[in-house]
mmCIF file of C-alpha atoms in Angstrom:
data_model
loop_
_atom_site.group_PDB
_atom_site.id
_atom_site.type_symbol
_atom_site.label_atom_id
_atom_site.label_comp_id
_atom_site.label_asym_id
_atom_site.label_seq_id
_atom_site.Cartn_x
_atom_site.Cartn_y
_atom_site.Cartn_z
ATOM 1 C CA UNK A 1 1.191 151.027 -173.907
ATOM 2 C CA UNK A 2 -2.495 152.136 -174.040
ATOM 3 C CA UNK A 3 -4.745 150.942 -171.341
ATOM 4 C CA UNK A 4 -7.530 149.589 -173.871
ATOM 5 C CA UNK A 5 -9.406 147.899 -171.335
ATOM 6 C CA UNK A 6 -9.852 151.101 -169.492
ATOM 7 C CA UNK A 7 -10.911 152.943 -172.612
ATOM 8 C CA UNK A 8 -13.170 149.957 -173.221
ATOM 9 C CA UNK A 9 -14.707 149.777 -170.006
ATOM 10 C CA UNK A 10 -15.627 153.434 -170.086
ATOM 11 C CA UNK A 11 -17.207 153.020 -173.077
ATOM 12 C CA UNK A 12 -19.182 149.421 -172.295
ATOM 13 C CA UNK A 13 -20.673 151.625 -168.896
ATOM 14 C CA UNK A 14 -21.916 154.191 -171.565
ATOM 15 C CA UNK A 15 -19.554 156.907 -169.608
ATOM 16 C CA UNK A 16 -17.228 159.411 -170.991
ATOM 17 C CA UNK A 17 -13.736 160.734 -169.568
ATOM 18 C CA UNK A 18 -15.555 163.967 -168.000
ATOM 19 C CA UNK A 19 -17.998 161.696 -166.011
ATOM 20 C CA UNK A 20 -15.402 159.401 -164.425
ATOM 21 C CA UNK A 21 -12.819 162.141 -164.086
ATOM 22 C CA UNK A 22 -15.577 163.949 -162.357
ATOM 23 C CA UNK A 23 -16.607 160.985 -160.137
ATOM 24 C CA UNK A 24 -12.672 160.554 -159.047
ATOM 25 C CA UNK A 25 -11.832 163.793 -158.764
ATOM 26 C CA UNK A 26 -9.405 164.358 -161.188
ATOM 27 C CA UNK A 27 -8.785 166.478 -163.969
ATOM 28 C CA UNK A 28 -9.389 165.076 -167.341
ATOM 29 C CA UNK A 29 -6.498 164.884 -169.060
ATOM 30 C CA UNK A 30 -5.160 162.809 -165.487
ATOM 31 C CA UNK A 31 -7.872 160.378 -167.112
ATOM 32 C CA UNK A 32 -6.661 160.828 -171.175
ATOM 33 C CA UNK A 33 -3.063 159.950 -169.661
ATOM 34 C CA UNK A 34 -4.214 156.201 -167.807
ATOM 35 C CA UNK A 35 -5.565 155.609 -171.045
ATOM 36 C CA UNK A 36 -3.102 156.805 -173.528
ATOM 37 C CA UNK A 37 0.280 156.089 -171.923
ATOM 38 C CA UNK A 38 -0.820 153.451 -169.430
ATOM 39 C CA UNK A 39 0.122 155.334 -166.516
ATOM 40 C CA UNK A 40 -1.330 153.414 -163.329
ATOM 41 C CA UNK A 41 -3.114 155.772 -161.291
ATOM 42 C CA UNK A 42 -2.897 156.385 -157.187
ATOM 43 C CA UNK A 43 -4.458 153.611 -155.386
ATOM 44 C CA UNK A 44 -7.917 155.772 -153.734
ATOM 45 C CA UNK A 45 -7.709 156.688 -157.613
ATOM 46 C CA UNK A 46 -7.488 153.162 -158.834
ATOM 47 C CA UNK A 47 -10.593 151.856 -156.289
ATOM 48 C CA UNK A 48 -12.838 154.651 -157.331
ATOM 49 C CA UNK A 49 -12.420 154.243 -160.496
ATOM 50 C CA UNK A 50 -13.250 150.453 -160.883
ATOM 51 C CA UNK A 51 -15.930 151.007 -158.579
ATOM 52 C CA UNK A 52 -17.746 153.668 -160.396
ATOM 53 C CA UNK A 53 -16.299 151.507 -164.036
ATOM 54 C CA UNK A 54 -18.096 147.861 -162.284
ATOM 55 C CA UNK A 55 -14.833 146.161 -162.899
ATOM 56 C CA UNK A 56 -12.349 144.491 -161.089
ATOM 57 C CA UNK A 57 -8.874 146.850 -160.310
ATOM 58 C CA UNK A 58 -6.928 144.547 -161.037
ATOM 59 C CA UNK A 59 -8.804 144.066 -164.660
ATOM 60 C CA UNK A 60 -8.063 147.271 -165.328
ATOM 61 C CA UNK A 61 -4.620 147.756 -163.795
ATOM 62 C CA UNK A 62 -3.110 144.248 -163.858
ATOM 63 C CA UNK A 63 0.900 145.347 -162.712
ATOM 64 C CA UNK A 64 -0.855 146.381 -159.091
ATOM 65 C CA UNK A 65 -1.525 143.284 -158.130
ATOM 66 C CA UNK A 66 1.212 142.811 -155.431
ATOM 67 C CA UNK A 67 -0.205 145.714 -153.642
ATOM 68 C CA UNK A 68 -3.812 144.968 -153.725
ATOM 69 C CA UNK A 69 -2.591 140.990 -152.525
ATOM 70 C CA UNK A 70 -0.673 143.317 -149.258
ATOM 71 C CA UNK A 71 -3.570 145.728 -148.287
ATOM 72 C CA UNK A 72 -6.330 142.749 -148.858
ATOM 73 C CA UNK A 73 -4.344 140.637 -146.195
ATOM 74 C CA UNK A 74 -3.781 143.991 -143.777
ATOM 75 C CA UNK A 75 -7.662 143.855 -143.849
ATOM 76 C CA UNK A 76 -8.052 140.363 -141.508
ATOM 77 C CA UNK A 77 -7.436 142.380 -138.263
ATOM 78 C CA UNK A 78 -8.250 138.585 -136.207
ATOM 79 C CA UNK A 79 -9.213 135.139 -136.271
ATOM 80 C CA UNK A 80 -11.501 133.296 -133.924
ATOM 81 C CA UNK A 81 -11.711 129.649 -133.931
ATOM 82 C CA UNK A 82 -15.549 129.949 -133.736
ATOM 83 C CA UNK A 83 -17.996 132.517 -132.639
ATOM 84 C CA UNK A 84 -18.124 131.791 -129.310
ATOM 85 C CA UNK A 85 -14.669 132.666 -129.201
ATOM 86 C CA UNK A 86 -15.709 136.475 -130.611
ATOM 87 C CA UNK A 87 -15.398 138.738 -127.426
ATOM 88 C CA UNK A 88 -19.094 139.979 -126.420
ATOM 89 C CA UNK A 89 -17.614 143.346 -125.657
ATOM 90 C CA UNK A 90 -16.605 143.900 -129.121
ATOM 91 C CA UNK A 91 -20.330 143.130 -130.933
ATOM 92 C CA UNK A 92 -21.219 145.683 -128.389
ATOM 93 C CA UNK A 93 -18.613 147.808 -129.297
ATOM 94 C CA UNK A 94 -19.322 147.464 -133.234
ATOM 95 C CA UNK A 95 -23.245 147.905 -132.950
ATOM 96 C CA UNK A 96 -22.677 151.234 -130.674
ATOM 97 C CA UNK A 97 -20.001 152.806 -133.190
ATOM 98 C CA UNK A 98 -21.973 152.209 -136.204
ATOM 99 C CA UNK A 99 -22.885 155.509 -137.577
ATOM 100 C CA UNK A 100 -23.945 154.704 -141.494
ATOM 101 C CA UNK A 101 -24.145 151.251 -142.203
ATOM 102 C CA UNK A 102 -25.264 148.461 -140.534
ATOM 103 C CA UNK A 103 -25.996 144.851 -142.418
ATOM 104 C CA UNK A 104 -26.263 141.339 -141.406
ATOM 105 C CA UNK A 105 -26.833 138.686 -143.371
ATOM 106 C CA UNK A 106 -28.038 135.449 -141.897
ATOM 107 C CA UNK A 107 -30.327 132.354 -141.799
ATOM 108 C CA UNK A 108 -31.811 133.353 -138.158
ATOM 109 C CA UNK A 109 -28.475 135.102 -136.160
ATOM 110 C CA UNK A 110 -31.060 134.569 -132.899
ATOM 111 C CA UNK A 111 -27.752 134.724 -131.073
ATOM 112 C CA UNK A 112 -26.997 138.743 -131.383
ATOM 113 C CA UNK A 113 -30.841 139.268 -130.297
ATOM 114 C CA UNK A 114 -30.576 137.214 -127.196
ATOM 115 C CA UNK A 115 -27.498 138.625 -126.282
ATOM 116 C CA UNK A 116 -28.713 142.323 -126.923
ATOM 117 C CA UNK A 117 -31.998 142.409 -126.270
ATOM 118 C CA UNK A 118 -32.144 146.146 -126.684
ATOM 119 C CA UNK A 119 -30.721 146.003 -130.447
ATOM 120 C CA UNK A 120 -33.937 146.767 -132.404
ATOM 121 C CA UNK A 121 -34.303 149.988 -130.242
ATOM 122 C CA UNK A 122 -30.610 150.656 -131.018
ATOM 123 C CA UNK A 123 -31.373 150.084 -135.047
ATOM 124 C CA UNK A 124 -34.050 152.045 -134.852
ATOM 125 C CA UNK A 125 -32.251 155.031 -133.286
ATOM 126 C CA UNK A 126 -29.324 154.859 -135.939
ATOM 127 C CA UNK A 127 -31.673 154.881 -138.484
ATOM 128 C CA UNK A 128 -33.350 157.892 -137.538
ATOM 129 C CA UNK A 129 -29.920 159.512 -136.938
ATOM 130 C CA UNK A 130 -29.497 158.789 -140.542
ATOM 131 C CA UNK A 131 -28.075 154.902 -140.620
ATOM 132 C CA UNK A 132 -29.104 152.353 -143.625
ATOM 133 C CA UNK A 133 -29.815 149.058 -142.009
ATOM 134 C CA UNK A 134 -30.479 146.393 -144.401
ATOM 135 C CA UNK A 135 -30.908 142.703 -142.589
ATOM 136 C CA UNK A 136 -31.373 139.071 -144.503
ATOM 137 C CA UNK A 137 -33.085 136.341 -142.612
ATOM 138 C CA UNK A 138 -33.635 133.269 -143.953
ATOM 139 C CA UNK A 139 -37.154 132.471 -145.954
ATOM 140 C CA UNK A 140 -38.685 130.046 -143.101
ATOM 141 C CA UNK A 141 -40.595 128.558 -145.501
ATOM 142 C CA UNK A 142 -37.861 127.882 -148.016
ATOM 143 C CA UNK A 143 -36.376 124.707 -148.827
ATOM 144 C CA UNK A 144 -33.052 125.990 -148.351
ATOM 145 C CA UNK A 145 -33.764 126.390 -144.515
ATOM 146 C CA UNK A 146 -35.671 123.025 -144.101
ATOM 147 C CA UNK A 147 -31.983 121.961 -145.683
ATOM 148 C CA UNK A 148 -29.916 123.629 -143.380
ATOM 149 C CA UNK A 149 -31.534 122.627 -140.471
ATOM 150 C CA UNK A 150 -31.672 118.861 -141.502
ATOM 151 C CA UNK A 151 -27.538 119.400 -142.066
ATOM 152 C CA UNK A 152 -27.151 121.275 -138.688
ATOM 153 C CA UNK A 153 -28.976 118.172 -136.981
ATOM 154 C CA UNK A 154 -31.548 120.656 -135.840
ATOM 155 C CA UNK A 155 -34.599 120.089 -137.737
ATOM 156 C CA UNK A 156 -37.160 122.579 -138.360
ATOM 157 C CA UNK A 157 -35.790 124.830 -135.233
ATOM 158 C CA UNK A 158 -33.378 126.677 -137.950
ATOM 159 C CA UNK A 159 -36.980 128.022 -139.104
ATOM 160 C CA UNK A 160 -37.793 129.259 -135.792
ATOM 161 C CA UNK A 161 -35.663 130.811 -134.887
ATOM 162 C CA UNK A 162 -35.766 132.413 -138.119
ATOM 163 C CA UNK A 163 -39.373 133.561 -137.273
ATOM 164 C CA UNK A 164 -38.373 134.565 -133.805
ATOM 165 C CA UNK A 165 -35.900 136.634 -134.889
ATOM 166 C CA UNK A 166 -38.130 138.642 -137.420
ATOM 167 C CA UNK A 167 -40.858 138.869 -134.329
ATOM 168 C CA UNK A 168 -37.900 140.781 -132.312
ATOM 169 C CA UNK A 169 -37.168 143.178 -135.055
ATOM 170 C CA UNK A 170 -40.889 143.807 -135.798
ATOM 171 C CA UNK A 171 -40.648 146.803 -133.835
ATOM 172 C CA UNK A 172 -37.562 148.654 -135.773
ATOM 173 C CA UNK A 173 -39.285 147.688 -139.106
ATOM 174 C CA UNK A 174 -41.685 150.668 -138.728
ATOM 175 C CA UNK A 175 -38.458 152.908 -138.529
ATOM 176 C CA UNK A 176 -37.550 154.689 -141.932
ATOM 177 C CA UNK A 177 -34.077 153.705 -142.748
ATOM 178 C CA UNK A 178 -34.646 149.814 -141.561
ATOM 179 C CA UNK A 179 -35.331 146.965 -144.434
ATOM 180 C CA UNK A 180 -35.576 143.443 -143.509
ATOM 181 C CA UNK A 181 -36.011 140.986 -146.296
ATOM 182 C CA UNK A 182 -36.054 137.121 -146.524
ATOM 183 C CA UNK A 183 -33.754 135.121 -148.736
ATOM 184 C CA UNK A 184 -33.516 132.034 -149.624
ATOM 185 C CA UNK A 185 -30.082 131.780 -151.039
ATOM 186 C CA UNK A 186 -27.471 128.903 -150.264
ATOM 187 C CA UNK A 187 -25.578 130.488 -147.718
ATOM 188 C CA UNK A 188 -21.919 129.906 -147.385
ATOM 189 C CA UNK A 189 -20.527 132.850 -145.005
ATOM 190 C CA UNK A 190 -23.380 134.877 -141.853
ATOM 191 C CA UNK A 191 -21.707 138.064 -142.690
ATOM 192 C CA UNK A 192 -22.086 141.110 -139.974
ATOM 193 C CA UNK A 193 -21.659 144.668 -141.320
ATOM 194 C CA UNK A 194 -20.769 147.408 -139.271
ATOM 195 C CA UNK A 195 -19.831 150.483 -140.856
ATOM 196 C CA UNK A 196 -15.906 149.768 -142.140
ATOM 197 C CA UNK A 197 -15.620 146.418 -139.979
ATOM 198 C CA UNK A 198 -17.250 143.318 -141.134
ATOM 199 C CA UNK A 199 -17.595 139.945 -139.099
ATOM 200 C CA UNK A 200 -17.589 136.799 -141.694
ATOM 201 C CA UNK A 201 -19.094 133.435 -140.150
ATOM 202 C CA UNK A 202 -17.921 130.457 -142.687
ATOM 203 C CA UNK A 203 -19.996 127.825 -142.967
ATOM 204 C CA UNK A 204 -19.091 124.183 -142.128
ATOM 205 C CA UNK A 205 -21.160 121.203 -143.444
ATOM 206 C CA UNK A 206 -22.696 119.661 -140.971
ATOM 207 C CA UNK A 207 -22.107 122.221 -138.171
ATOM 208 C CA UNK A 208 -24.189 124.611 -136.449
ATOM 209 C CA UNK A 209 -22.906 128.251 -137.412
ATOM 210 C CA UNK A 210 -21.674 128.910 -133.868
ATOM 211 C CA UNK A 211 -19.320 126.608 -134.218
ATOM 212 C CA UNK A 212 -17.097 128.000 -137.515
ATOM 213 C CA UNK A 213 -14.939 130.163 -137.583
ATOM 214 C CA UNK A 214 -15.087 134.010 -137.151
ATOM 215 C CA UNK A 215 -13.112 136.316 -139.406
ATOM 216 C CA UNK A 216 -12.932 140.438 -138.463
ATOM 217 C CA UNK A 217 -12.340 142.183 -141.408
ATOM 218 C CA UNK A 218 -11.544 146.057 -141.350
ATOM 219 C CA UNK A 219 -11.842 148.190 -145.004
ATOM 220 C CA UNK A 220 -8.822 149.622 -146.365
ATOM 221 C CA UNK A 221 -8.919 152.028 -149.942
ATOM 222 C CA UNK A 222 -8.089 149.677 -152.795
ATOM 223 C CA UNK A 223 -8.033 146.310 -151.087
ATOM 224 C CA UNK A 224 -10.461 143.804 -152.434
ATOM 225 C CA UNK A 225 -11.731 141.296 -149.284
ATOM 226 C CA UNK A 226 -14.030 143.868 -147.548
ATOM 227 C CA UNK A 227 -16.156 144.595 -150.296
ATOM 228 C CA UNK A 228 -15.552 140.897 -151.824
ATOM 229 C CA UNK A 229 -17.746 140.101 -149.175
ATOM 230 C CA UNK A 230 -20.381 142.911 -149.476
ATOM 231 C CA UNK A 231 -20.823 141.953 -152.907
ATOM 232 C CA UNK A 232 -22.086 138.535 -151.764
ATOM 233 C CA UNK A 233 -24.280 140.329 -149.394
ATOM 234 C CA UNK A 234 -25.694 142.798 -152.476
ATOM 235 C CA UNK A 235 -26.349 139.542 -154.759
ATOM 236 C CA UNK A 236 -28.248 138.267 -151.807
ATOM 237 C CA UNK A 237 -30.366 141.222 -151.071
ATOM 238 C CA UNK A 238 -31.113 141.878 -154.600
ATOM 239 C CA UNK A 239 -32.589 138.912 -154.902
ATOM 240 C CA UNK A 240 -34.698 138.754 -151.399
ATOM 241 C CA UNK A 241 -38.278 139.501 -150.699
ATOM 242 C CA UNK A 242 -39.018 142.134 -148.027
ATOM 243 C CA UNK A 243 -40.621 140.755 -144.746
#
């Protein structure tokens, strides 16, 4: 059968065969055939494709499921019962292997700061070796951080710490390649970005963030809870302020 919704979503994104053949890496006619006989691509084939289309894989290629369900759960590499529990060595280890990308998304995440008080020299040097680093902190003056606070039992100290930790990173904000913006989003997961691993800090009502849970996520082509959670992270920033 033909794959209309791939034909569709081509045509929706105002893009032709050529231009997402091109953007794969594939010949044309490798394109003409997904559409035509409903031949289900390679998976690296598969992810670039939805990427590039803005649509969900398994949208477009609805038989795959089972295999995106296997390599989204090979992406949890471990579990900590709260961030405590995270070993310091490997935030160390993340920060100093980052090479392209480095994002965090937080209310105030005073905690990495303290504990690496040389991090906003680090971002700065990764930046100038080429790095994007793109960090959320919490709008002080927003509602949704008064909130917070009054949930986490901790008043108006949620705020500042939110304004200590923008004080720190003054410094690496006069570094091309840095952007530090201020949201004021509900947040439901801190999420730590660090090249292809991401750190995902649930939030519990009524707790401090240092006590949920800790999930280490690793990328892998074509599964979908890596950059489920960057999405969250882009809808954030996109609608932030910078500092």
């Amino acid at each position: 059968m033909a794959n209309e919704r791939l034909r569709a979503a081509i045509s929706v994104k105002n893009e032709t065969i050529q231009s997402l053949a091109d953007h794969v890496g594939v010949d044309p006619k490798s394109v003409e055939r997904w559409i035509t006989t409903g031949r289900t691509p390679h998976r690296g084939h598969r992810w670039k494709a939805a990427s590039f289309l803005g649509v969900d894989e398994l949208y477009l290629w609805p038989s795959v499921e089972k295999q995106v369900e296997t390599a989204s759960s090979s992406e949890l590499v471990t579990y900590y019962p709260h961030r405590g529990a995270v070993p310091a060595s490997l935030w160390s280890s993340l920060i100093d292997k980052t090479k392209s990308q480095l994002e965090i998304l937080v209310y105030a995440g005073l905690f990495l700061f303290d504990s690496h008080p040389d991090l906003p020299d680090q971002l700065a040097e990764k930046a100038k070796a080429g790095a994007v680093v793109r960090i959320l902190l919490g709008d002080p003056d927003s509602e949704m951080v008064r909130q917070r606070g009054e949930e986490e039992g901790i008043g108006g100290d949620l705020a500042a710490r939110a304004r200590i930790t923008r004080r720190y990173l003054e410094p690496a904000m006069r570094t091309p390649g840095i952007e530090v913006r201020l949201h004021d989003t509900i947040l439901y997961n801190s999420i730590y970005r660090f090249d292809d691993d991401v750190l995902v800090n649930p939030h519990v009502l009524g707790a401090p963030a240092g006590q949920n849970p800790v999930l280490h996520f690793r990328y892998i082509p074509g599964a979908r809870t890596f950059r489920h959670y960057l999405k969250s992270f882009d809808y954030a920033w996109e609608r932030a302020t910078r500092a």
